Coordinates of C-alpha atoms in Angstrom, one line a residue:
M1 CA 0.0 0.0 0.0
T2 CA 1.3 3.4 -1.0
L3 CA 0.9 6.1 1.7
P4 CA -0.2 9.4 0.3
E5 CA 2.5 12.2 0.0
R6 CA 0.1 15.1 0.6
P7 CA -2.9 13.8 2.4
L8 CA -4.5 17.1 3.3
A9 CA -4.6 18.1 -0.4
R10 CA -6.8 15.1 -1.0
L11 CA -9.5 16.0 1.5
P12 CA -13.0 16.9 0.3
R13 CA -13.9 20.6 0.8
W14 CA -16.0 20.0 3.9
A15 CA -13.3 18.1 5.6
A16 CA -10.6 20.7 4.8
L17 CA -12.9 23.5 6.1
A18 CA -13.6 21.5 9.3
L19 CA -9.9 20.8 9.9
L20 CA -8.9 24.4 9.3
A21 CA -11.7 25.7 11.7
A22 CA -10.8 23.1 14.3
T23 CA -7.1 24.0 14.2
L24 CA -7.9 27.7 14.6
L25 CA -10.2 27.1 17.5
A26 CA -7.6 24.8 19.1
C27 CA -5.0 27.5 18.8
L28 CA -7.2 30.0 20.6
W29 CA -8.5 27.6 23.2
N30 CA -4.9 26.4 24.1
G31 CA -4.1 29.9 25.4
F32 CA -6.8 29.7 28.0
A33 CA -6.1 26.0 28.7
L34 CA -2.4 26.6 29.4
E35 CA -3.2 29.2 32.0
A36 CA -5.8 26.9 33.6
R37 CA -3.5 23.9 33.6
D38 CA -0.7 26.0 35.1
T39 CA -2.9 26.9 38.0
A40 CA -3.9 23.3 38.5
H41 CA -0.2 22.3 38.3
E42 CA 0.8 24.7 41.1
A43 CA -2.1 23.5 43.3
D44 CA -1.1 19.9 42.6
I45 CA 2.5 20.5 43.7
E46 CA 1.3 22.2 46.9
Q47 CA -1.0 19.3 47.8
R48 CA 1.7 16.7 47.1
L49 CA 4.2 18.5 49.3
E50 CA 1.6 18.7 52.1
R51 CA 1.2 14.9 51.8
G52 CA 4.9 14.5 52.4
E53 CA 5.8 13.7 48.8
R54 CA 8.9 15.2 47.1
V55 CA 9.8 15.8 43.5
D56 CA 10.6 12.9 41.3
M57 CA 14.1 13.9 40.3
D58 CA 15.1 14.0 44.0
L59 CA 13.9 10.4 44.2
Y60 CA 16.2 9.4 41.4
R61 CA 19.1 11.2 42.9
E62 CA 18.7 9.3 46.2
I63 CA 18.4 6.0 44.4
N64 CA 21.6 6.7 42.4
A65 CA 23.4 7.6 45.6
R66 CA 22.4 4.3 47.2
L67 CA 23.7 2.5 44.1
A68 CA 27.0 4.3 44.4
Q69 CA 27.3 2.9 47.9
G70 CA 26.9 -0.7 46.6
E71 CA 23.2 -1.3 47.2
G72 CA 21.1 -3.2 44.7
Y73 CA 18.8 -1.2 42.5
Y74 CA 15.5 -2.7 43.5
E75 CA 16.2 -2.6 47.2
A76 CA 17.3 1.0 46.9
A77 CA 14.3 2.0 44.7
A78 CA 11.8 0.4 47.1
A79 CA 13.3 2.0 50.1
E80 CA 13.3 5.5 48.5
H81 CA 9.7 5.0 47.2
R82 CA 8.6 4.4 50.8
D83 CA 10.6 7.4 52.1
F84 CA 9.1 9.6 49.4
A85 CA 5.6 8.4 50.0
M86 CA 5.4 7.0 46.5
P87 CA 3.8 3.7 45.5
T88 CA 5.6 0.6 44.3
S89 CA 2.5 -1.1 42.8
P90 CA 1.8 -1.7 40.0
F91 CA 5.4 -2.4 38.9
V92 CA 5.4 0.5 36.4
T93 CA 5.5 3.0 39.2
V94 CA 9.1 2.0 39.7
R95 CA 11.4 3.1 36.9
T96 CA 13.5 0.5 35.0
P97 CA 17.1 0.4 36.3
V98 CA 18.6 1.6 33.1
L99 CA 19.1 5.3 34.2
A100 CA 20.5 4.3 37.6
W101 CA 22.8 1.6 36.2
G102 CA 24.0 4.1 33.6
T103 CA 24.7 6.7 36.3
A104 CA 26.7 4.0 38.3
L105 CA 28.8 3.4 35.2
W106 CA 29.5 6.9 33.8
G107 CA 27.9 9.3 36.3
A108 CA 25.4 12.1 35.9
D109 CA 27.8 14.0 33.7
G110 CA 27.9 11.0 31.4
W111 CA 24.1 11.3 30.9
R112 CA 24.5 15.0 30.3
T113 CA 27.1 14.3 27.6
I114 CA 24.8 11.7 26.0
A115 CA 22.0 14.2 26.0
L116 CA 24.1 16.7 24.1
L117 CA 25.2 14.1 21.6
L118 CA 21.6 13.1 21.1
W119 CA 20.7 16.7 20.6
A120 CA 23.3 17.1 17.9
A121 CA 22.3 13.7 16.4
N122 CA 18.7 14.9 16.1
I123 CA 19.8 18.0 14.2
L124 CA 21.8 16.0 11.7
A125 CA 19.2 13.2 11.4
W126 CA 16.4 15.6 10.7
F127 CA 18.5 17.5 8.2
A128 CA 19.1 14.2 6.4
A129 CA 15.5 12.9 6.7
L130 CA 14.0 16.0 5.2
R131 CA 16.4 16.4 2.2
S132 CA 13.7 15.5 -0.3
E133 CA 11.2 18.0 1.1
G134 CA 12.9 21.2 -0.2
R135 CA 15.6 23.4 1.2
G136 CA 13.2 25.4 3.3
V137 CA 11.6 22.5 5.1
Q138 CA 15.0 20.8 5.4
L139 CA 16.7 23.8 7.1
G140 CA 13.6 24.7 9.1
G141 CA 13.2 21.1 10.4
A142 CA 16.8 20.9 11.5
A143 CA 16.6 24.3 13.2
L144 CA 13.3 23.4 14.9
A145 CA 14.9 20.1 16.2
A146 CA 17.7 22.3 17.7
L147 CA 15.3 24.7 19.3
F148 CA 12.8 22.2 20.7
G149 CA 15.7 20.1 21.9
M150 CA 17.4 22.8 24.0
V151 CA 16.1 21.0 27.1
A152 CA 19.0 18.7 26.6
F153 CA 21.2 21.4 28.2
I154 CA 19.4 21.5 31.5
P155 CA 21.5 20.1 34.4
D156 CA 18.6 17.9 35.6
I157 CA 18.5 16.1 32.2
A158 CA 20.6 13.4 33.9
F159 CA 17.5 12.4 36.0
S160 CA 14.8 12.7 33.4
H161 CA 13.9 9.3 31.9
E162 CA 11.3 10.9 29.6
I163 CA 13.4 13.6 28.0
L164 CA 16.4 11.3 27.5
A165 CA 14.1 8.7 25.9
G166 CA 12.4 11.5 23.9
L167 CA 15.8 12.5 22.4
M168 CA 16.3 8.9 21.4
L169 CA 12.8 8.4 19.9
S170 CA 13.1 11.7 18.0
A171 CA 16.3 10.6 16.3
A172 CA 14.7 7.2 15.7
L173 CA 11.7 8.8 14.0
A174 CA 14.0 10.8 11.7
M175 CA 15.9 7.6 10.7
S176 CA 12.9 5.3 10.5
A177 CA 12.0 5.9 6.9
G178 CA 15.5 5.7 5.4
S179 CA 18.2 3.1 5.0
A180 CA 19.3 3.6 8.7
W181 CA 16.1 2.1 10.1
I182 CA 18.0 -0.6 11.9
G183 CA 19.9 2.1 13.9
A184 CA 16.5 3.7 14.5
L185 CA 15.1 0.5 15.9
V186 CA 18.1 0.1 18.3
L187 CA 17.5 3.7 19.5
A188 CA 13.8 3.0 20.0
V189 CA 14.6 -0.2 22.0
L190 CA 17.0 1.7 24.2
A191 CA 14.4 4.5 24.8
I192 CA 11.8 2.0 25.8
A193 CA 14.2 0.2 28.1
L194 CA 14.9 3.6 29.7
R195 CA 11.2 4.5 29.9
E196 CA 8.6 1.8 29.1
L197 CA 6.0 4.4 28.5
A198 CA 7.6 4.9 25.1
L199 CA 6.3 1.4 24.0
P200 CA 3.5 2.8 21.8
F201 CA 6.2 4.3 19.5
L202 CA 7.1 0.8 18.3
L203 CA 3.4 -0.1 18.0
A204 CA 2.8 3.0 15.7
W205 CA 5.9 2.1 13.7
G206 CA 4.7 -1.4 13.3
A207 CA 1.3 -0.3 12.1
V208 CA 2.9 1.9 9.4
A209 CA 5.2 -0.9 8.3
L210 CA 2.2 -3.2 8.0
L211 CA 0.3 -0.6 5.9
A212 CA 3.4 0.0 3.7
G213 CA 4.0 -3.7 3.2
E214 CA 7.5 -3.6 4.7
K215 CA 7.6 -7.2 5.9
G216 CA 11.3 -7.3 6.9
K217 CA 10.9 -4.1 9.0
L218 CA 7.7 -5.4 10.6
G219 CA 9.4 -8.7 11.6
A220 CA 12.3 -6.8 13.2
I221 CA 9.8 -4.6 15.1
V222 CA 7.9 -7.7 16.4
G223 CA 11.2 -9.2 17.5
A224 CA 12.1 -6.0 19.3
L225 CA 8.7 -6.1 21.1
V226 CA 9.3 -9.7 22.2
L227 CA 12.7 -8.7 23.6
L228 CA 11.2 -5.7 25.4
G229 CA 8.4 -7.9 26.8
V230 CA 11.0 -10.2 28.4
G231 CA 12.8 -7.3 29.8
L232 CA 9.7 -5.8 31.3
A233 CA 8.7 -9.2 32.8
L234 CA 12.1 -9.3 34.5
H235 CA 11.6 -5.8 35.8
A236 CA 8.2 -6.7 37.1
G237 CA 9.8 -9.6 38.9
G238 CA 12.5 -7.4 40.4
V239 CA 9.9 -5.0 41.8
A240 CA 7.7 -7.8 43.2
G241 CA 10.7 -9.2 45.0
V242 CA 11.2 -6.1 47.2
R243 CA 7.6 -5.0 47.6
E244 CA 6.1 -5.1 51.1
A245 CA 2.5 -5.4 52.1
S246 CA 2.5 -1.9 53.6
D247 CA 3.7 -0.3 50.4
L248 CA 1.5 2.3 48.7
V249 CA -0.5 1.4 45.6
S250 CA -1.0 3.8 42.8
P251 CA -4.5 5.3 42.5
G252 CA -4.5 4.4 38.8
W253 CA -4.5 6.4 35.6
S254 CA -8.0 7.6 34.7
G255 CA -7.5 11.4 34.8
M256 CA -9.8 12.2 31.8
L257 CA -8.2 15.7 31.8
G258 CA -8.4 16.1 28.0
P259 CA -5.7 17.3 25.5
S260 CA -5.0 20.3 27.6
L261 CA -2.6 18.3 29.8
A262 CA -0.7 17.0 26.9
L263 CA -0.3 20.5 25.4
F264 CA 0.7 21.8 28.8
G265 CA 3.4 19.1 29.0
I266 CA 4.7 20.1 25.6
H267 CA 4.7 23.7 26.7
V268 CA 6.7 23.2 29.9
T269 CA 9.3 20.8 28.5
T270 CA 10.3 23.1 25.6
L271 CA 11.3 26.8 25.0
L272 CA 7.6 27.5 24.4
Q273 CA 7.4 28.2 28.2
A274 CA 9.6 31.3 27.6
L275 CA 7.2 32.8 25.1
P276 CA 4.1 34.8 25.8
V277 CA 1.0 32.6 26.0
W278 CA -0.6 34.2 23.0
L279 CA 2.3 33.0 20.8
A280 CA 3.1 29.8 22.6
A281 CA -0.5 28.5 22.5
P282 CA -0.7 28.2 18.7
L283 CA 2.9 27.0 18.4
G284 CA 2.0 24.1 20.7
V285 CA -0.9 23.0 18.4
L286 CA 0.3 23.7 14.9
P287 CA 3.1 21.0 14.8
L288 CA 0.4 18.3 14.8
L289 CA -1.3 19.9 11.8
G290 CA 2.1 20.0 10.1
W291 CA 2.7 16.3 10.7
C292 CA -0.7 15.5 9.3
A293 CA 0.4 17.3 6.1
A294 CA 3.8 15.7 5.8
G295 CA 2.6 12.6 4.2
G296 CA 4.5 9.4 3.2
R297 CA 5.8 6.9 5.7
L298 CA 7.4 9.5 7.9
G299 CA 4.3 11.7 8.1
A300 CA 2.0 8.7 8.8
F301 CA 4.3 7.4 11.5
A302 CA 4.7 10.8 13.2
T303 CA 1.0 11.6 13.0
L304 CA 0.0 8.2 14.5
W305 CA 2.6 8.4 17.3
F306 CA 1.9 12.0 18.3
A307 CA -1.9 12.0 17.9
G308 CA -2.2 8.6 19.5
F309 CA -0.1 9.5 22.5
I310 CA -1.8 12.8 23.0
A311 CA -5.2 10.9 23.0
A312 CA -3.8 8.5 25.6
V313 CA -2.6 11.3 27.8
A314 CA -5.9 13.0 27.5
L315 CA -7.8 9.9 28.7
F316 CA -5.5 8.4 31.3
A317 CA -2.9 10.8 32.6
R318 CA -3.2 12.6 36.0
Q319 CA -2.1 16.2 36.5
E320 CA 1.3 15.2 37.8
N321 CA 2.0 13.1 34.7
F322 CA 2.5 16.2 32.4
Y323 CA 6.2 15.3 32.1
W324 CA 5.3 12.2 30.0
M325 CA 5.3 14.7 27.1
G326 CA 9.1 14.8 27.3
L327 CA 8.9 11.7 25.0
F328 CA 8.0 14.1 22.2
I329 CA 11.0 16.2 22.4
P330 CA 12.3 17.5 19.9
A331 CA 10.6 15.7 17.0
Y332 CA 7.1 17.1 17.7
G333 CA 8.3 20.6 17.1
V334 CA 9.8 19.7 13.7
G335 CA 6.1 19.5 12.5
L336 CA 6.1 23.3 12.4
A337 CA 8.3 23.1 9.2
F338 CA 5.3 21.5 7.4
V339 CA 2.7 24.0 8.5
P340 CA 3.0 26.2 5.4
R341 CA 2.4 23.1 3.3
A342 CA -0.6 22.2 5.5
L343 CA -2.2 25.6 5.1
A344 CA -1.5 25.6 1.3
D345 CA -3.0 22.1 0.9
L346 CA -6.1 23.0 3.0
V347 CA -6.7 26.2 1.1
G348 CA -6.3 24.4 -2.2
A349 CA -8.8 21.7 -1.1
I350 CA -11.3 24.4 0.0
R351 CA -11.0 26.3 -3.3
R352 CA -11.3 23.2 -5.4
S353 CA -14.3 23.1 -7.6
P354 CA -17.2 21.1 -6.0
S355 CA -17.4 19.0 -9.2
A356 CA -13.8 17.8 -8.8
S357 CA -13.3 14.4 -7.3
P358 CA -10.2 14.3 -5.1
T359 CA -8.4 11.1 -4.4
P360 CA -9.3 9.9 -0.9
A361 CA -6.5 10.5 1.6

């Protein structure tokens, strides 16, 4: 099956009008939503501190310090979760040991160096991936990868599973449609091992490979999923081995907070937070429209990954889970490079004669 190169240009007039209107309304709405979500975020932090909880990154620092003293990962993690008034059940409330083990091997500065290398790799990968899209999109995409990936320079990057995994996934996305897809798969597996929440990335890639008839790629993705399944089973066993009957249990994930939480997470994990809300609000929405317009394997993969994960966050995430959106950084922002194409294709579809019969997207 051939994936369309410019899907928005193939929309019927009514669908193009509806999408353009929905995008405009979303850009306006996001300004109010960001302010409301920021207020909720401040209230949530205050309530958590009153309950005796502390910030997540302090938790990971303490776990790493215990490992440096020779303690085992799961024993250290369980002890610190109890001290921080955080649950150990279900097992996904305890991070995989990859970040802590890495810190034991090369230290926090080693992770900071890896983050900077991944930032540079993203710039190069997106410059290469967009070479057939025209010079403007190519240069714009690489520049956007650099800007949205500036979070790689923060000192606390060494304790952020999501942003480190996001830098890996973003490079993997750029490499996925070309000849370097095996390298992309390795990066994706590493990202999921670091933060299992990134698993839908491989599911989206597998769906696109299935639609495109890429049997070899699909087989490799299935093999990677099996390998990751074994790893997660071992992690679950490690957590179960140190859990105590008195340990806290997570209240679950059924926040139903809508897409505002996902957009807030994108806002606070990028340089968008430094912009006035009237400008940051549309810049947080428009990349998704751009990816919808990109087309081809890369566009289909990016759209499925970003739209699908935003929908999942809208349905399941709690207020304190906004940081999940670090998994998007910096690739989500690259979608802004395709916004001019999106607008041109939508306007063209709207102006098309009613008697014309566009090819279904």
